[in-house]
GROMACS .gro file of C-alpha atoms in nm:
model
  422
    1UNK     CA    1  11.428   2.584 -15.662
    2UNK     CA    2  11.180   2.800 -15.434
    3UNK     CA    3  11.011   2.499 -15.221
    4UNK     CA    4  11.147   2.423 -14.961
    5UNK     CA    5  11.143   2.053 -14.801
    6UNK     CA    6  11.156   1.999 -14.469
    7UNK     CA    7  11.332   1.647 -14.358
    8UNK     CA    8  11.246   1.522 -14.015
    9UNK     CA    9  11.599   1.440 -13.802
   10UNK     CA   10  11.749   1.135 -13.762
   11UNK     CA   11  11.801   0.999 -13.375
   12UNK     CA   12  12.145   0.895 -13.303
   13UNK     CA   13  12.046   0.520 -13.324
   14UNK     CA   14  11.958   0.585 -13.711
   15UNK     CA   15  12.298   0.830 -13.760
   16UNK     CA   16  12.486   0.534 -13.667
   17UNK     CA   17  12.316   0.328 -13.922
   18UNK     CA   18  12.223   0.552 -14.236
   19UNK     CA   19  12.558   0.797 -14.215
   20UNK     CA   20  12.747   0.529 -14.443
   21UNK     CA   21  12.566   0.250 -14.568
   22UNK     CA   22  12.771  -0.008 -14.791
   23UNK     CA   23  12.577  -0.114 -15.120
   24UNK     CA   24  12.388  -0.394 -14.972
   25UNK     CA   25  12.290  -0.352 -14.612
   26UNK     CA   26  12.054  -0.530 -14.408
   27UNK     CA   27  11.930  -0.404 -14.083
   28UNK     CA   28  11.797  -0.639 -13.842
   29UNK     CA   29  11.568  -0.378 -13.579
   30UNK     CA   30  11.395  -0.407 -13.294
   31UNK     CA   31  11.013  -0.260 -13.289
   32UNK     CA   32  10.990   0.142 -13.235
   33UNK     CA   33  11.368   0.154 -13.356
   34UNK     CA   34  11.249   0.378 -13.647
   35UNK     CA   35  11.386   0.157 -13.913
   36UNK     CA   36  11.099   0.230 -14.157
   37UNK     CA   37  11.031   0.596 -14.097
   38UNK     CA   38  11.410   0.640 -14.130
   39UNK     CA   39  11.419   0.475 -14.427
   40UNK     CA   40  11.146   0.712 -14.582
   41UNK     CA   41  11.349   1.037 -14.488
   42UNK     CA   42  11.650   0.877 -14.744
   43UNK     CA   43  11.402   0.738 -14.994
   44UNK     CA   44  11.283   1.130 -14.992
   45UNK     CA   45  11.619   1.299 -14.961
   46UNK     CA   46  11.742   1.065 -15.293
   47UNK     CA   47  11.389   1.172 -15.485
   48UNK     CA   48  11.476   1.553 -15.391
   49UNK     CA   49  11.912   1.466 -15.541
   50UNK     CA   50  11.677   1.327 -15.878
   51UNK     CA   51  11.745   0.979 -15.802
   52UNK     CA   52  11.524   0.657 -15.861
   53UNK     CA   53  11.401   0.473 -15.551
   54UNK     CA   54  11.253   0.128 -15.552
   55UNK     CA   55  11.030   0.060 -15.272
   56UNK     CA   56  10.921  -0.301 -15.211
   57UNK     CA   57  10.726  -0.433 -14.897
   58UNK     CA   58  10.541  -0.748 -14.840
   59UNK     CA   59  10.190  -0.614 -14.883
   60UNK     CA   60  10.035  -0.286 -15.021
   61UNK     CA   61   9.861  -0.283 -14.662
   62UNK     CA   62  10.239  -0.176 -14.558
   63UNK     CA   63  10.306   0.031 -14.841
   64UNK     CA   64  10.005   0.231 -14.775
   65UNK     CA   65  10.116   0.446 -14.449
   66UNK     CA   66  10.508   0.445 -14.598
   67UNK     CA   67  10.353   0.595 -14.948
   68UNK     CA   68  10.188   0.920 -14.768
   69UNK     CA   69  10.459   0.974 -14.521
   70UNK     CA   70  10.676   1.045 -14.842
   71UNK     CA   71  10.425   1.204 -14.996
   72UNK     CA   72  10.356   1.450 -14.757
   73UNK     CA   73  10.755   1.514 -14.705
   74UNK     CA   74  10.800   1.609 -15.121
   75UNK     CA   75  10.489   1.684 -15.169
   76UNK     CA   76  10.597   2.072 -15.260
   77UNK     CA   77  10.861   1.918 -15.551
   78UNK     CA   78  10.576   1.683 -15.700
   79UNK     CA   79  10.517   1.675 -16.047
   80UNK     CA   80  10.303   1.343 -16.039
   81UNK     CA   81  10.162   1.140 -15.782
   82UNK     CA   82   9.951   0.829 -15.809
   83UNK     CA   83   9.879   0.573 -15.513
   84UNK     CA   84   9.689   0.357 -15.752
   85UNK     CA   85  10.024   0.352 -15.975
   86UNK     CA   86  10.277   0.359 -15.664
   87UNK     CA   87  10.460   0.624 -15.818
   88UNK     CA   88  10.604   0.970 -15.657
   89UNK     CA   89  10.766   1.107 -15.974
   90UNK     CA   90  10.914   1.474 -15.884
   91UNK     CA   91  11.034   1.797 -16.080
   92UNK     CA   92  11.399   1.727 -15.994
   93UNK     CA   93  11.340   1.377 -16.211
   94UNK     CA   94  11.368   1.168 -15.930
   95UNK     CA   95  11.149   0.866 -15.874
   96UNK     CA   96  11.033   0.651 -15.583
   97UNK     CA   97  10.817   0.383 -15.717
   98UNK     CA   98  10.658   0.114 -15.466
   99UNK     CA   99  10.604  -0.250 -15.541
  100UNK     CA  100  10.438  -0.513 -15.328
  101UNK     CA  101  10.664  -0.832 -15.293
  102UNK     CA  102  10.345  -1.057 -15.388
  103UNK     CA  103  10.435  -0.981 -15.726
  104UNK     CA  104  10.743  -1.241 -15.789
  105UNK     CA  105  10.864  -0.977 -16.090
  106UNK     CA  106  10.789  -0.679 -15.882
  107UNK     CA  107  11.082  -0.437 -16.024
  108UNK     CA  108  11.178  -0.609 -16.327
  109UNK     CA  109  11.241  -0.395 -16.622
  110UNK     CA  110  11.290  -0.045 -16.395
  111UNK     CA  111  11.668   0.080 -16.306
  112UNK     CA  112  11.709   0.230 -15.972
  113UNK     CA  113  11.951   0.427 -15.769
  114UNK     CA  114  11.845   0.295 -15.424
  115UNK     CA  115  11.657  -0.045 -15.363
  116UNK     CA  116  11.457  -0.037 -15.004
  117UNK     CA  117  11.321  -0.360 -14.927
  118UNK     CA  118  11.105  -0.340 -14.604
  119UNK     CA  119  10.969  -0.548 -14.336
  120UNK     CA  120  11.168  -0.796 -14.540
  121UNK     CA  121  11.149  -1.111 -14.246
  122UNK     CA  122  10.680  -1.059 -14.290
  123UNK     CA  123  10.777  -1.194 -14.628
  124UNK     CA  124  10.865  -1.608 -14.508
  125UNK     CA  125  10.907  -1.768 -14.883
  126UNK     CA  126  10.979  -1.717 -15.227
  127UNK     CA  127  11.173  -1.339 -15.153
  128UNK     CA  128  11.523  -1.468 -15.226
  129UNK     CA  129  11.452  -1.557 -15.628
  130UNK     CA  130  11.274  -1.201 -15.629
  131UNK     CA  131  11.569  -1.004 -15.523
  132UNK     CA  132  11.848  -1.242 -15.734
  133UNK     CA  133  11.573  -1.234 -16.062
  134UNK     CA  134  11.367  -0.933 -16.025
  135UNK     CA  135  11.521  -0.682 -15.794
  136UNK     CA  136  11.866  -0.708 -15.793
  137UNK     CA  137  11.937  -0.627 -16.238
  138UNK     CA  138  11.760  -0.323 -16.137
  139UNK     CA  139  12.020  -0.160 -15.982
  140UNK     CA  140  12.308  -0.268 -16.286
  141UNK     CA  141  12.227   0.004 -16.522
  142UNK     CA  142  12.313   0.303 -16.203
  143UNK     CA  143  12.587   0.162 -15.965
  144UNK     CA  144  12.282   0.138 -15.712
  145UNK     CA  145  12.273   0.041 -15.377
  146UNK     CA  146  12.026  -0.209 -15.166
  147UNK     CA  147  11.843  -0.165 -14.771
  148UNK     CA  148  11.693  -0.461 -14.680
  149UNK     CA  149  11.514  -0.402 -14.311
  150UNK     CA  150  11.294  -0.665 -14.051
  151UNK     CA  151  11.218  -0.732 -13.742
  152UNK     CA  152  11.366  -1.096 -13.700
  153UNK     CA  153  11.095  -1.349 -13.718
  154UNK     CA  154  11.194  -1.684 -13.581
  155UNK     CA  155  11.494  -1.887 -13.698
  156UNK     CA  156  11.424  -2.007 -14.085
  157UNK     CA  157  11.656  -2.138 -14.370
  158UNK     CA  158  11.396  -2.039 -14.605
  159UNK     CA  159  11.345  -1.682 -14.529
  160UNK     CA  160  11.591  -1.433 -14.733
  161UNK     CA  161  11.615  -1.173 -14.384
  162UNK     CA  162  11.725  -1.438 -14.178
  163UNK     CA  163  11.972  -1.583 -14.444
  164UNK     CA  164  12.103  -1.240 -14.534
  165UNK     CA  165  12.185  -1.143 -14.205
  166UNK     CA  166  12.363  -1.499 -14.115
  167UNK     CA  167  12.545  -1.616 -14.451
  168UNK     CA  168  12.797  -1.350 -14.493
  169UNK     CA  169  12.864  -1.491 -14.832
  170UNK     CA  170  12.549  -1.354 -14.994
  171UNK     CA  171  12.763  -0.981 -14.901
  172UNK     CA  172  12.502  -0.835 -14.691
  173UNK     CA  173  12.645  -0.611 -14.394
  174UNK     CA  174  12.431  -0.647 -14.121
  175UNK     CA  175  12.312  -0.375 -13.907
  176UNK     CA  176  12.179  -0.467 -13.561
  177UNK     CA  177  11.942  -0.240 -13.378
  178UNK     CA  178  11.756  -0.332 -13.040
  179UNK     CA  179  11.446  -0.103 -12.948
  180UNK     CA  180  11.649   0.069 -12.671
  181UNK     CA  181  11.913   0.219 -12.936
  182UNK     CA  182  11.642   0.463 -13.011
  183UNK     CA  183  11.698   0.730 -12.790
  184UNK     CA  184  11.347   0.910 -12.857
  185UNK     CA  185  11.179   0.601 -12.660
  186UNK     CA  186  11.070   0.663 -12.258
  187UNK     CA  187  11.381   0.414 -12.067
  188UNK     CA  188  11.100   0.297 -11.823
  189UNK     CA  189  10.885   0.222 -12.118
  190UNK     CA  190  11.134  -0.008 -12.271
  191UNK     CA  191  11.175  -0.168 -11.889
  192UNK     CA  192  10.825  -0.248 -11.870
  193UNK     CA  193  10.832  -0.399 -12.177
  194UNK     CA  194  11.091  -0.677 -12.072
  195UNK     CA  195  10.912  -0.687 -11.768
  196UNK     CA  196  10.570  -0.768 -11.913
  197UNK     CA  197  10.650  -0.973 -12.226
  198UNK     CA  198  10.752  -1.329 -12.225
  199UNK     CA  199  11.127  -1.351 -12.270
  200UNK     CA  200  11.126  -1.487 -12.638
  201UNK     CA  201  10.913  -1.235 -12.710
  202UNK     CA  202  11.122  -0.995 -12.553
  203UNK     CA  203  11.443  -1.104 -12.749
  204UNK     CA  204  11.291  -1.120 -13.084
  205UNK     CA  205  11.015  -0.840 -13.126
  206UNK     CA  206  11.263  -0.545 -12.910
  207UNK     CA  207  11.613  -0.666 -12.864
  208UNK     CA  208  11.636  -0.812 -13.257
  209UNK     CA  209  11.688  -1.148 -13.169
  210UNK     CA  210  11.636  -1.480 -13.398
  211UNK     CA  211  11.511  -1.700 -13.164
  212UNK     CA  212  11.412  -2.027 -13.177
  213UNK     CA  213  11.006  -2.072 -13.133
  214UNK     CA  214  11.023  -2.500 -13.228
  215UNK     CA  215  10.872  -2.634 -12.908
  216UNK     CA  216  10.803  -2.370 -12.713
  217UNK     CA  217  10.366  -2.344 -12.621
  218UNK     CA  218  10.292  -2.003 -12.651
  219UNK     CA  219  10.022  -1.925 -12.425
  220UNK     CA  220  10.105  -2.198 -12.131
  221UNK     CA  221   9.790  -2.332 -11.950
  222UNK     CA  222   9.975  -2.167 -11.622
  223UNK     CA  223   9.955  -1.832 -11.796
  224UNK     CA  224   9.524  -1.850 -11.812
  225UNK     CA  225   9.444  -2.042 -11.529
  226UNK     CA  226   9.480  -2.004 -11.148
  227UNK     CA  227   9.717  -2.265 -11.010
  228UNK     CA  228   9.589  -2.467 -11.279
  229UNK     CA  229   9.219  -2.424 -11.228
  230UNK     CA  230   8.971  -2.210 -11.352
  231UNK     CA  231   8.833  -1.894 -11.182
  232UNK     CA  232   8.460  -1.745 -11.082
  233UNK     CA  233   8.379  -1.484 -11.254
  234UNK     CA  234   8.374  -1.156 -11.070
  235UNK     CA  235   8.013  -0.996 -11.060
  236UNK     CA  236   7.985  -0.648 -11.259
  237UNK     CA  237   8.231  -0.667 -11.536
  238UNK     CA  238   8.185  -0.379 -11.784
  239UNK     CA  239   8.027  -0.613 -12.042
  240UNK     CA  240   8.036  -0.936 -12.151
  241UNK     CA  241   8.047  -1.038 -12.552
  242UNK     CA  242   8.160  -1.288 -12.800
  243UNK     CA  243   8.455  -1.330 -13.044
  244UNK     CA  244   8.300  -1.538 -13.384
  245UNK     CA  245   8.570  -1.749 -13.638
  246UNK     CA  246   8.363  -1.889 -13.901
  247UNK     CA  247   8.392  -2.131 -14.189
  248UNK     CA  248   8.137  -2.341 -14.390
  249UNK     CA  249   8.326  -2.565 -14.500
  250UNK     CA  250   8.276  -2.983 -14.463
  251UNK     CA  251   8.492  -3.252 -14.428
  252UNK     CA  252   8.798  -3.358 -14.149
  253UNK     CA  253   9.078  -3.096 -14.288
  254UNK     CA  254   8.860  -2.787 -14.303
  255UNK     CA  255   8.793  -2.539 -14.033
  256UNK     CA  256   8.498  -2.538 -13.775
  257UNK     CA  257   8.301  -2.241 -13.669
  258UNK     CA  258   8.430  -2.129 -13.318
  259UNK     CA  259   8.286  -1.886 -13.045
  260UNK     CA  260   8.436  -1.767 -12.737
  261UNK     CA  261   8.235  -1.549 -12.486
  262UNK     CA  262   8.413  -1.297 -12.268
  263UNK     CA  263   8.355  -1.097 -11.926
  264UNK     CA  264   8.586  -0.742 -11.957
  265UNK     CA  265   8.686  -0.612 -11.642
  266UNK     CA  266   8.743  -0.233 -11.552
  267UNK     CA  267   9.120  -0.124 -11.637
  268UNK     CA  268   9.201  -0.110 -11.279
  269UNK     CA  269   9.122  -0.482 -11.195
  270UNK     CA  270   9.429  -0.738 -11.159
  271UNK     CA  271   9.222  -0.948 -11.429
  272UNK     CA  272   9.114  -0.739 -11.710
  273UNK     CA  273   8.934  -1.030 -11.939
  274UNK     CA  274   8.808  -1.377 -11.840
  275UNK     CA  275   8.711  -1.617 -12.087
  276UNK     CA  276   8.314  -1.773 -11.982
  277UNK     CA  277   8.257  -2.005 -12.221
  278UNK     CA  278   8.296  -2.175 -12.584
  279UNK     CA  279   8.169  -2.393 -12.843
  280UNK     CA  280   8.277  -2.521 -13.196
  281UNK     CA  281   8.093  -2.674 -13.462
  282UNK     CA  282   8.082  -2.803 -13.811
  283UNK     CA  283   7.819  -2.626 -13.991
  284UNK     CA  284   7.652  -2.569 -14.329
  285UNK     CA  285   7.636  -2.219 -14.444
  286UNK     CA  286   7.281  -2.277 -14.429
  287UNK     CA  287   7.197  -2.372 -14.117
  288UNK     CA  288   7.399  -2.036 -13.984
  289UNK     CA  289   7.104  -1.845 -13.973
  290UNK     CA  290   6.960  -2.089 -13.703
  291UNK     CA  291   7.293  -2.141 -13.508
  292UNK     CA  292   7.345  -1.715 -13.430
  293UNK     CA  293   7.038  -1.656 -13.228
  294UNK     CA  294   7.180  -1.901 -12.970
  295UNK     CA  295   7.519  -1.728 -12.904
  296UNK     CA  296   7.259  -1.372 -12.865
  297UNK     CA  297   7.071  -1.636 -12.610
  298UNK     CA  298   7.368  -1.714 -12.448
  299UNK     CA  299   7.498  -1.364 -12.432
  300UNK     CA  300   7.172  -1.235 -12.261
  301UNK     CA  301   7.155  -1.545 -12.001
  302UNK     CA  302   7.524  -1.486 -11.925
  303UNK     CA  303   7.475  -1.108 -11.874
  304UNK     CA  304   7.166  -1.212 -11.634
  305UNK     CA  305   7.423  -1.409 -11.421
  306UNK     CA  306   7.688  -1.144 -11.429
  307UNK     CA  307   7.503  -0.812 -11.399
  308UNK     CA  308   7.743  -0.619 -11.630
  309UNK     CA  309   7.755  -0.248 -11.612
  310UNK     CA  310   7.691  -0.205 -11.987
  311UNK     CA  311   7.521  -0.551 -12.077
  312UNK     CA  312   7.612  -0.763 -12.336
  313UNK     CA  313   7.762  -0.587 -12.628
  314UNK     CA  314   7.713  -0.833 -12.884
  315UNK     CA  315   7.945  -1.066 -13.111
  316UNK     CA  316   8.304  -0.958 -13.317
  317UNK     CA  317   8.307  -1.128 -13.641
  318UNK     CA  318   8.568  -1.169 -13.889
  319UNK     CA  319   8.430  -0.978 -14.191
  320UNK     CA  320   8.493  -1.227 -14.412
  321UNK     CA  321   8.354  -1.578 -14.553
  322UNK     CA  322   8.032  -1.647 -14.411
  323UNK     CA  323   8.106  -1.389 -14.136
  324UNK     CA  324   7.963  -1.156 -14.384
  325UNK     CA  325   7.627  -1.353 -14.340
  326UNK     CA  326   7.607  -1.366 -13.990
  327UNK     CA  327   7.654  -0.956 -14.014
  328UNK     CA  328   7.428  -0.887 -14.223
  329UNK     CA  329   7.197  -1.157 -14.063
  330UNK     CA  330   7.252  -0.973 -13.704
  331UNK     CA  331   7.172  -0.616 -13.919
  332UNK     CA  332   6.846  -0.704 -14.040
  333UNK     CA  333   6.758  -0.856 -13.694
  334UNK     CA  334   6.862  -0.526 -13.496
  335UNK     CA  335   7.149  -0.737 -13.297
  336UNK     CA  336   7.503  -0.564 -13.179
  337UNK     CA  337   7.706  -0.710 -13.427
  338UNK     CA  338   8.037  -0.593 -13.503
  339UNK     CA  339   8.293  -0.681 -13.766
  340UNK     CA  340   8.638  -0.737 -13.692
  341UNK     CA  341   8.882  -0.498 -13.794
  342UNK     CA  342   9.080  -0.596 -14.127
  343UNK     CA  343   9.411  -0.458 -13.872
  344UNK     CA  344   9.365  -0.742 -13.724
  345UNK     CA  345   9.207  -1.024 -13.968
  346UNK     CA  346   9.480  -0.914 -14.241
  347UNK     CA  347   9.822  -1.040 -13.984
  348UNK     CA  348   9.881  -1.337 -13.933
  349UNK     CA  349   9.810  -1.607 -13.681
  350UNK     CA  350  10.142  -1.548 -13.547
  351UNK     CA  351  10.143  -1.190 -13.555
  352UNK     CA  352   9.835  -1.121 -13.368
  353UNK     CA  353   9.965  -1.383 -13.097
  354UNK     CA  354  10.310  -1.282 -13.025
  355UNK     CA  355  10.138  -0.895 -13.023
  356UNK     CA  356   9.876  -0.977 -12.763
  357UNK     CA  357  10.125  -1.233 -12.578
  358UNK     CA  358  10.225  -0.958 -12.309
  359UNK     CA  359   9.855  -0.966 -12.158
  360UNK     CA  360   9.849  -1.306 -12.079
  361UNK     CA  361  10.227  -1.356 -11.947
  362UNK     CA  362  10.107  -1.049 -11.722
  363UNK     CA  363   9.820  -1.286 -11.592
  364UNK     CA  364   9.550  -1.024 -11.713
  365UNK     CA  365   9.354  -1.335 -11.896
  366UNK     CA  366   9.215  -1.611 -11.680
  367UNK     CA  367   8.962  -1.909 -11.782
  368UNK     CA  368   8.622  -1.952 -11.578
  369UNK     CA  369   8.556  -2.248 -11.422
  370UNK     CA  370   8.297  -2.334 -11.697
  371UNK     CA  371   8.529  -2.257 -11.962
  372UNK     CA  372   8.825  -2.470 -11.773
  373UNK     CA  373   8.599  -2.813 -11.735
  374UNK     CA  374   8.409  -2.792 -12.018
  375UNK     CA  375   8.437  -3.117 -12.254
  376UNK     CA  376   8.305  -3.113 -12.626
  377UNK     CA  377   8.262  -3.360 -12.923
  378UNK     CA  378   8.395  -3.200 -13.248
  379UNK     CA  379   8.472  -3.393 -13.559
  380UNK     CA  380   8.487  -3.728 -13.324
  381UNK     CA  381   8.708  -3.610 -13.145
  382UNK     CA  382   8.595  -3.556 -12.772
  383UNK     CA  383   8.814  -3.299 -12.517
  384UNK     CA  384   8.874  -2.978 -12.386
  385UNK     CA  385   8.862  -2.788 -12.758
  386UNK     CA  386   8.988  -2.438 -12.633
  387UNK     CA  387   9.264  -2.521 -12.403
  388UNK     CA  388   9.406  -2.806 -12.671
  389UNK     CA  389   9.365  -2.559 -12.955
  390UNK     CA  390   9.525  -2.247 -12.729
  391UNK     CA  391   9.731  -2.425 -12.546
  392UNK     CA  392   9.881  -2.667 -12.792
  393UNK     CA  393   9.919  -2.327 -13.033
  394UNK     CA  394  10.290  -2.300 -13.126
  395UNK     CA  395  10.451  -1.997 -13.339
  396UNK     CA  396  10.614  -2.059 -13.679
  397UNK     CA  397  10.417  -2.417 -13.789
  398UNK     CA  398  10.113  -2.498 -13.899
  399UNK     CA  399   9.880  -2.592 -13.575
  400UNK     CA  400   9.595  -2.772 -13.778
  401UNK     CA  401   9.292  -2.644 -13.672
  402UNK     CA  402   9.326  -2.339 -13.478
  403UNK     CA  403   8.995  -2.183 -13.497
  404UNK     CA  404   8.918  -2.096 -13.129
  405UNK     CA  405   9.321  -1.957 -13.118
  406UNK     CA  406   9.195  -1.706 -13.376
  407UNK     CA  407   8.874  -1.633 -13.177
  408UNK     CA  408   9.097  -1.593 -12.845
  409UNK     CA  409   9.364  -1.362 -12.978
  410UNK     CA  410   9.064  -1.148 -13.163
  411UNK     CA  411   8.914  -1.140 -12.801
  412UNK     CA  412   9.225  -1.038 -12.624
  413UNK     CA  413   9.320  -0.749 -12.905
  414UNK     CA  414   8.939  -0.649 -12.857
  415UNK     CA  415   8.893  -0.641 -12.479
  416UNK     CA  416   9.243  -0.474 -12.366
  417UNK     CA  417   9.400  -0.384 -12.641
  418UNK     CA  418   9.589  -0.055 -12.740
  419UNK     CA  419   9.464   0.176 -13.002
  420UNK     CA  420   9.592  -0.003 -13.252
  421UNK     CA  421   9.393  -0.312 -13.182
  422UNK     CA  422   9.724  -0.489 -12.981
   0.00000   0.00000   0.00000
C-alpha cells in the first residue's frame, strides 16, 4: 500500500479516553474537548484496518462537517465516495457509512465493526428504541463495539445520553470530560469563560454537568436593565437595525409576527447592543406587504434621533415562512434586507439562548427606556410583550409564545456575535 495517511494526534485528554474503550462507552464532554474530531481520527484509522463504521448524528447539518473531515483524512485509500449516499467505502474494504438519527431505522439491515453515535444528548426523544431496534443488531454479526458522545443537555428521563450515562444497568461506561481536560485550549481562555458565563451555563456547556434548568429564568430582567430601569441610548452607535420573527398564522395558539430594533455599539463600549424598541402583531400574510414599510419608517426616524455612524442597516429575517415574502418584498423595493443565517434558524430555541447567554450575564445588553415602559395589546392580552416573553423564557419547556425571544437571541448572535454567529 503506497498512500500514505496522515492521522492528526490525539491530546492527552482524548489518550485517556480512546486508548481502551470497553464495547459500549459513552462520553459525556465539555465544548472544545475534541470529542467529535477525535472520534473521526478512529472512525478513519478503523476504515484504513478494513473495518465497517456506522456513523449516526442527530441531523445531516452535523454530519456534514464530520463527513469531509474523514474524507479529506482517507481520501488517498478511497475507492468510492458519495455525500449524497453517506458512504466512504475504501480499497482496504473498510466502510464508514453516516446516518441521520431522524430516520427511526437508520442502520437497520447493515453490520458494523464500530457504532459512533454523536452529539447524542441534541437528539431529546425517541433515540433509545433506535439504538435497542435499529442500531444495536448491527453490531451482532462482528463482535462490534458502540461510542455514544454529548454535551449534557439538562436533566431528562427521556433522553437516551442522560439515561446512559446515569443507569449503569443499561452497561454503558461513562467517560467524563470537562473543557479544561483538553490541554490544546489557552488556560486564561477557559477562565474567562467561567468568568463570563452564567454558572449553569458554565457547569453544563464546559465542565459536563447535567444540571437542572426547571425554574431557573434565563435571561433575568437584572441582567438587561440598569438597576431595574431602562437606559438612554448613547448618541453615535455604529448602526441601528431590526431583528424580524414572522408567522401568518390566525387564531390564540399560533405565533405572532415580532420585531425588535437595535442600537450596536463600537466593540470597545461597556454596552455593546441596546434594545430601542418592539412591536408584535397578528397578521395576515396579506396585509405583510403594508406592515414592512413601517419598521423601514421606524428604522430611518430612529437613525435621525441617534445619528449612527453607518445608518440604519436594515432588517434580519428568518428565511423562512412568510419571511421569504418580506425578502423578496424588501428586494424589489431596493431596501437592506437580510436573511438570517440557517446556522442560526436551524438550532434550537435553547441552543441559540444558552450560546448567546454569556453577553447578557456580562451586562453587554441593556433595554432603552422606550423599550423598558413600553405597554402593548396582543391577542387581548395587554403588558410589557418583550420583557414577559424574554424574561419569563425558561430552557428545556415549552414557553408558549416566544416570538420576540427568537427575535432577541437572533439580535444578540447578529450584533456581537463570534464568527460563527454566537
Amino acid at each position: 500500500m503506497s498512500e500514505v495517511i496522515k492521522f492528526r494526534k490525539f491530546h492527552d485528554g482524548q489518550k485517556a479516553i480512546f486508548s481502551n474503550m470497553p464495547k459500549m462507552a459513552v462520553i459525556r464532554a465539555g465544548r472544545r474537548f475534541g470529542k467529535t474530531t477525535g472520534l473521526e481520527e478512529i472512525a478513519a484509522h478503523r476504515a484504513v484496518k478494513g473495518l465497517k463504521v456506522g456513523w449516526f448524528a442527530p441531523s445531516y447539518k452535523l454530519i456534514i462537517p464530520t463527513y469531509k473531515r474523514i474524507l479529506s483524512t482517507i481520501k488517498p485509500l478511497a475507492l468510492t465516495a458519495s455525500r449524497n449516499d453517506g458512504l466512504i467505502a475504501l480499497q482496504t474494504g473498510g466502510e464508514v457509512e453516516f446516518w441521520t438519527l431522524d430516520d427511526e431505522d437508520a442502520g437497520r439491515s447493515r453490520s458494523y465493526d464500530l457504532v459512533i453515535i454523536d452529539e447524542a444528548s441534541l437528539k431529546a426523544k425517541g433515540l433509545r428504541d433506535i439504538w435497542e431496534q435499529a442500531i444495536r443488531p448491527t453490531l451482532l454479526d462482528r463482535g462490534g463495539r458502540a461510542v455514544m458522545a454529548g454535551t449534557p443537555k439538562g436533566i431528562d428521563e427521556e433522553n437516551f445520553f442522560y439515561t446512559a450515562c446515569n443507569d449503569k444497568s443499561l452497561g454503558w461506561k461513562e467517560y467524563h470530560a470537562p473543557s479544561w481536560k483538553n490541554p490544546t485550549l489557552n488556560a486564561e481562555a477557559v477562565a474567562n469563560l467561567q468568568r463570563d458565563n452564567s454558572p449553569l451555563v458554565w457547569q453544563q456547556e464546559y465542565c459536563a454537568e447535567f444540571v437542572d434548568w426547571s425554574g431557573s429564568a434565563f435571561f433575568s430582567i437584572e441582567s438587561i436593565t440598569a438597576d431595574g430601569a431602562g437606559i438612554t441610548p448613547p448618541q453615535m452607535p455604529v448602526s441601528v437595525f431590526a431583528t424580524i420573527d414572522t408567522a401568518v398564522k390566525t387564531g390564540s395558539k399560533n405565533d405572532g409576527t415580532a420585531v425588535i430594533y437595535w442600537a450596536l455599539y463600537p466593540p470597545a463600549s461597556s454596552i455593546r447592543l441596546v434594545a430601542l424598541d418592539y412591536d408584535k402583531v397578528q397578521i395576515e400574510g396579506s396585509l405583510l406587504e403594508t406592515w414592512l414599510p413601517t419598521i423601514y419608517q421606524n428604522l430611518e426616524d430612529l437613525a435621525k434621533t441617534l445619528n449612527p455612524v453607518y445608518g440604519s442597516i436594515g432588517a434580519f429575517i428568518e428565511d423562512k415562512a412568510s419571511g421569504t415574502i418580506l425578502l423578496q418584498q424588501a428586494a424589489r423595493r431596493g431596501w437592506a434586507a437580510h436573511p438570517i443565517q440557517s446556522k442560526l434558524t436551524s438550532v434550537g430555541k435553547d441552543e441559540r439562548a444558552i450560546s448567546v447567554s454569556g453577553y447578557i450575564y456580562k451586562g453587554l445588553v441593556k433595554l432603552s427606556v422606550n423599550a423598558m415602559r413600553k405597554v402593548i395589546q396582543f391577542k387581548g392580552v395587554t403588558r410589557n410583550h418583550l420583557i414577559t416573553e424574554v424574561c419569563g423564557f425558561r430552557i428545556g419547556i415549552d414557553n408558549g409564545a416566544d416570538d420576540l425571544t427568537d427575535c432577541f437571541t437572533y439580535g444578540v448572535s447578529i450584533g456581537i456575535g463570534n464568527n460563527d454567529g454566537f
